[in-house]
C-alpha atoms as one frame of an Amber mdcrd trajectory, in Angstrom:
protein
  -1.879   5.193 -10.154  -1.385   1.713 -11.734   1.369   0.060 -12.939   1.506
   0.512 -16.954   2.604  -2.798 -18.597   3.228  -2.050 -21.449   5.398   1.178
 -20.379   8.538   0.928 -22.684  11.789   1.539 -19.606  15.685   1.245 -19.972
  17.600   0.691 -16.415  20.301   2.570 -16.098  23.025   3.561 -13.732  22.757
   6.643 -10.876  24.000  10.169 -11.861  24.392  13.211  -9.285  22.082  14.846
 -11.288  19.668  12.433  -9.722  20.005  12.812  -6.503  16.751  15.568  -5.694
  14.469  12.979  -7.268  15.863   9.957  -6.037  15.223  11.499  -2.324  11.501
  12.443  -3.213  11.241   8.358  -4.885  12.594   7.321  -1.573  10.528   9.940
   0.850   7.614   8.373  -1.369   7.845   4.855  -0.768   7.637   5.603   3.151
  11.576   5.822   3.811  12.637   8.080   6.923  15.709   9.175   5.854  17.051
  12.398   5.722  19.243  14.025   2.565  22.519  13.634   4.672  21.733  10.041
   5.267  21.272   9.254   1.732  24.087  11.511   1.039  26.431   9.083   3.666
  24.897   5.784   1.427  25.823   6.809  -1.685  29.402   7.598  -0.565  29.797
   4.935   1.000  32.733   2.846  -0.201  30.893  -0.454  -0.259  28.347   0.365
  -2.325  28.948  -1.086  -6.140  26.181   0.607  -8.124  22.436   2.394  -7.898
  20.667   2.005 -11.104  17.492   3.719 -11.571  14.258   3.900 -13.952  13.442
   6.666 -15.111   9.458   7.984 -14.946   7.737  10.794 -13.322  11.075  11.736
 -11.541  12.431   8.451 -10.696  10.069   5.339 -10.964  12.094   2.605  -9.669
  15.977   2.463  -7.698  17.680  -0.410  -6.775  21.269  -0.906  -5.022  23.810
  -3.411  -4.629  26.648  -2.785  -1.890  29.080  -5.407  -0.562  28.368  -5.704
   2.828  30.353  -7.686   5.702  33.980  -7.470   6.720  34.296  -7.153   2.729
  37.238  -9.022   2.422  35.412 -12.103   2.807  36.502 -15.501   0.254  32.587
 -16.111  -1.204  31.600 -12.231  -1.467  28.243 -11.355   0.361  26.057  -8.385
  -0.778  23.188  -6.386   0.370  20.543  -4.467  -1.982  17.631  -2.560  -1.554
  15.007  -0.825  -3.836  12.128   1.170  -4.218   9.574   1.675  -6.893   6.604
   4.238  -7.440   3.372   3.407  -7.973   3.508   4.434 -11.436   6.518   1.946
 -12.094   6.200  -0.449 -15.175   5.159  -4.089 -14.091   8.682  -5.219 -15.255
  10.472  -2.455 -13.350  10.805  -5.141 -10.222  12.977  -7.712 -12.327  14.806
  -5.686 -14.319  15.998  -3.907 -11.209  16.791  -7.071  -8.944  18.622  -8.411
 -12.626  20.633  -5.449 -12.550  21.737  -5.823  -8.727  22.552  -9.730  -9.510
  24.650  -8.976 -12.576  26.061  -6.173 -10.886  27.137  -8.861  -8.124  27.928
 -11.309 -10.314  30.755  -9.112 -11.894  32.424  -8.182  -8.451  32.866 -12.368
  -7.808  34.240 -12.888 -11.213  36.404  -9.789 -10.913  37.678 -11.480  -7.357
  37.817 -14.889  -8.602  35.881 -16.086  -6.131  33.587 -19.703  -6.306  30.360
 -17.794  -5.316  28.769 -15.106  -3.389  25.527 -14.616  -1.768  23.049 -11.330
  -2.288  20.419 -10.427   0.307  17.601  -8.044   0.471  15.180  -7.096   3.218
  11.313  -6.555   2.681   8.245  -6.260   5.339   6.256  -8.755   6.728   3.195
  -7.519   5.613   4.618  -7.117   1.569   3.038 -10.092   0.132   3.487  -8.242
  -3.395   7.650  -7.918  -2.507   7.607 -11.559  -1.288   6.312 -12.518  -4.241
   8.583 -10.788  -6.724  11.677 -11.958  -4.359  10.606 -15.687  -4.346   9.460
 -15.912  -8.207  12.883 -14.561  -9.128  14.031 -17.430  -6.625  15.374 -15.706
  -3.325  14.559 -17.541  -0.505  13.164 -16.103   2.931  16.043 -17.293   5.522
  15.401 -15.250   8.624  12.921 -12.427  10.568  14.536  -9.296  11.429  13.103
  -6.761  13.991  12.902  -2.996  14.277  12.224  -2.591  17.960  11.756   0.263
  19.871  12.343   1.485  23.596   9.836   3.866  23.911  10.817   5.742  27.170
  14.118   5.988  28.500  12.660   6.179  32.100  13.246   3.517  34.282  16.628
   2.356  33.328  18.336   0.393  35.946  21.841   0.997  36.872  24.779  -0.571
  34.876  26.850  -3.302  36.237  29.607  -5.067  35.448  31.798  -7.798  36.362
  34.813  -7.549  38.480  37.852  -6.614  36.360  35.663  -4.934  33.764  35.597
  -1.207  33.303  33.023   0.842  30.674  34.697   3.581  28.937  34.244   6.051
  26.336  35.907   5.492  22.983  39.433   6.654  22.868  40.228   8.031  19.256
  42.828   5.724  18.143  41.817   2.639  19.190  39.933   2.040  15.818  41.950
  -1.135  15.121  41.721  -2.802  18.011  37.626  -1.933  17.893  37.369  -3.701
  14.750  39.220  -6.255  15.670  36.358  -6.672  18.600  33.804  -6.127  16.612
  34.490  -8.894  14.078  35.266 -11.548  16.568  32.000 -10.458  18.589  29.803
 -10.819  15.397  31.862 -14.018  14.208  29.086 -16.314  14.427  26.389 -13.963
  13.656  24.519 -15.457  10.707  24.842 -15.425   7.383  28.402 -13.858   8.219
  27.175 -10.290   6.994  27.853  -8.518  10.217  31.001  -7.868   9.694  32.887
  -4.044  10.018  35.964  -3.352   7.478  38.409  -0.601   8.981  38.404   1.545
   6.373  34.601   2.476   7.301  34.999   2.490  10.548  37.671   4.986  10.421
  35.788   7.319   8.375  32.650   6.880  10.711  34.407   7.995  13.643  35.872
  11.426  11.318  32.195  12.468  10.705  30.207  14.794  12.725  27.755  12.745
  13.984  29.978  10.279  16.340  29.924  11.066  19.581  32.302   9.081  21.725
  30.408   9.721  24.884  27.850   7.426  23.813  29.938   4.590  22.109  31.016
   2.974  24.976  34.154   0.260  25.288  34.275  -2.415  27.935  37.815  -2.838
  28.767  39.296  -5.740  30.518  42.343  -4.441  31.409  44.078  -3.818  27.620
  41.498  -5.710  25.686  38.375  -4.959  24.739  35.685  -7.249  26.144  32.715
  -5.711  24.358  31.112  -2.585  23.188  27.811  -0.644  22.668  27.975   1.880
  19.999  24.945   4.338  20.030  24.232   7.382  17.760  22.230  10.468  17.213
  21.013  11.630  14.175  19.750  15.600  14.887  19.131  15.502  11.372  16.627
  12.571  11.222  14.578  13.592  14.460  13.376  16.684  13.634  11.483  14.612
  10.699  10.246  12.070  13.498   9.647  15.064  15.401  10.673  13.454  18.516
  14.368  12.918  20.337  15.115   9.342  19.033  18.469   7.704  19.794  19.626
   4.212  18.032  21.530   1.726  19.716  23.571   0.723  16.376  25.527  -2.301
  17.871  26.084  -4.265  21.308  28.857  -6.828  20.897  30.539  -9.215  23.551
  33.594 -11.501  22.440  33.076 -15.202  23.232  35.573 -15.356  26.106  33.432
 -12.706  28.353  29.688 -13.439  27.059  27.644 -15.199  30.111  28.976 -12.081
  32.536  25.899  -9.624  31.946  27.896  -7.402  29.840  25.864  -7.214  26.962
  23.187  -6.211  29.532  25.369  -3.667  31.347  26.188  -1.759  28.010  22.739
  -1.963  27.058  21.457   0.378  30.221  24.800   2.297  30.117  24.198   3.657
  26.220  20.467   3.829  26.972  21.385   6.672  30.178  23.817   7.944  27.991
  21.057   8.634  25.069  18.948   9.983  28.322  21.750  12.295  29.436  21.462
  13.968  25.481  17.791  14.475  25.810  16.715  11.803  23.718  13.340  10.673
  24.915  13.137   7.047  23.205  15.550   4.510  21.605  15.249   2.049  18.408
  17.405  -0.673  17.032  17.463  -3.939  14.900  18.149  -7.133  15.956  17.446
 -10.803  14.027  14.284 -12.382  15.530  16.332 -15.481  16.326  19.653 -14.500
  17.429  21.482 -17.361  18.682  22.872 -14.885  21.435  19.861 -14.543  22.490
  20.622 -10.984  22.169  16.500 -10.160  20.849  15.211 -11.716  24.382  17.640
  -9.457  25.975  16.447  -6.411  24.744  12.876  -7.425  25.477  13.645  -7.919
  28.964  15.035  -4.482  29.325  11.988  -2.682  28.246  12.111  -2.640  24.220
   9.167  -3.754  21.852   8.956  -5.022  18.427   7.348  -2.196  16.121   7.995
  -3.877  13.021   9.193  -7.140  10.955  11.227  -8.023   8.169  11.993 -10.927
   6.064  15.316 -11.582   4.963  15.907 -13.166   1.546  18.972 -14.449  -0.076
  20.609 -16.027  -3.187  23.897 -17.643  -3.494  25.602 -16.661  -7.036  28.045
 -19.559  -8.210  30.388 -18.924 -10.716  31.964 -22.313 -12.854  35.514 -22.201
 -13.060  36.055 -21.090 -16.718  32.447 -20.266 -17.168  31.319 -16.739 -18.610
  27.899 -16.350 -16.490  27.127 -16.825 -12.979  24.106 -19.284 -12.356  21.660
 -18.122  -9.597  20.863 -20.648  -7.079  18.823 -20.598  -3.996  20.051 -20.531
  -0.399
């Protein structure tokens, strides 16, 4: 169906109520995600709003979460949307507008000089690109979805001497933070960041499995970690036993040892030894780990491509409005 441009649409904010058609609006627009997942989002305690259009259902979301450590100085925020095919031609911008203002507000609120938002679309969405870049986001980086797609033929772990894989100890959630934040320091765009809080109430749920989030342990500090999860959930809709290796992270002082490498094969066995059949991840196209070449080496493949895009929000001291700039 094509757009309507004249359609007459107010944006408004998410209720409960909407939940049943938000999921089919999502389903729609080619999202796997299952009703617990988007359950888990909207919980979340970084996310700052969902506003919707309302149409045949839903016609258009759009979502604005801080993202990070979230304690960061300059706030830094991710957002994501959807929109049917039936959505009005304005739907796009009055969404993103929405997100930004929604932004804006949380770095006034903090007092803070500026912030940046960031939001993901494919490769191949010349349409999204578009929309992004005439409301004056600019493309930064390529992410990767990338795929192992056998877990056969994983060589052994090892590590250096001194270094001992374990799996996570409930309790230790502090000191795993604390890990993962220095590991992830220089990551760019400083978005990789975990805040306790969620990390605490990630390792409550029913899905972690501490078997499979493994700790490298150099005597009584951590040295690294690769956290891996499996959604039950999500692969029956893939049909197919699919694990995700969610994060491999070496601190500065032991990077250069293999470890990254060693926790790599370890999580991918430990997937194996759960009956998962195949393993996907995400990684930035030109990590300055060299973390993407890694993975490559041990038997993943890209299977698909994102551009990042981003816009820094400054706010005047004094001023009323935040001006949009690009980044």
């Amino acid at each position: 169906m094509a757009s309507n441009a004249t359609t007459e649409f107010r944006v408004r904010t998410y209720q409960p109520s909407d939940f049943s058609a938000l999921y089919a609006l999502l389903s729609r627009s080619g999202r796997l995600m299952t009703q617990s997942g988007l359950r888990e989002h909207l919980e979340s305690p970084m996310l700052q709003a969902v506003y919707v259009i309302d149409g045949e259902g839903l016609s258009g979301v759009r979502d604005v979460r801080v993202t990070g450590r979230g304690d960061e100085a300059d706030p830094i925020f991710e957002s994501s949307g959807a929109l049917a095919e039936s959505a009005p031609t304005a739907a796009f911008d009055a969404l993103l507008e929405a997100a930004l203002a929604c932004a804006a507000d949380v770095v006034r609120n903090r007092g803070a000089s500026r912030g940046v938002l960031q939001t993901r679309c494919s490769v191949v969405d010349w349409k999204t690109q578009a929309d992004l870049e005439r409301n004056r986001l600019v493309r930064v980086r390529e992410l990767w979805t990338i795929v192992r797609p056998t877990l056969e033929d994983i060589p052994e772990p090892r590590v250096a001497s001194g270094i001992e894989l374990r799996p996570y100890r409930m309790g230790d959630e502090a000191a795993w933070v604390e890990a993962f934040n220095e590991a992830f320091a220089d990551h760019f765009g400083g978005w990789m960041g975990m805040p306790l809080p969620v990390w605490h109430r990630y390792v409550a749920s029913a899905v972690f499995k501490p078997d499979i989030s493994l700790v490298a342990w150099d005597g009584e500090r951590i040295a690294g970690f690769g956290h891996f999860r499996i959604d039950d959930e999500l692969n029956q809709l893939r049909k197919q036993q699919v694990g995700t290796m969610r994060y491999i992270g070496v601190r500065p002082a032991w990077r250069r040892l293999g470890l990254a490498r060693a926790l790599t094969r370890a999580g991918l066995l430990g997937l194996r030894r759960h009956g998962m059949q195949a393993c996907v991840s995400g990684v930035d196209g030109t990590n300055v780990t060299g973390a993407h070449l890694l993975y490559l080496q041990e038997g993943f493949e890209v299977s698909d491509r994102e551009y990042l895009y981003r816009m820094t929000l400054t706010n005047p001291p004094g001023g009323t409005h935040v001006e949009l700039l690009p980044r």
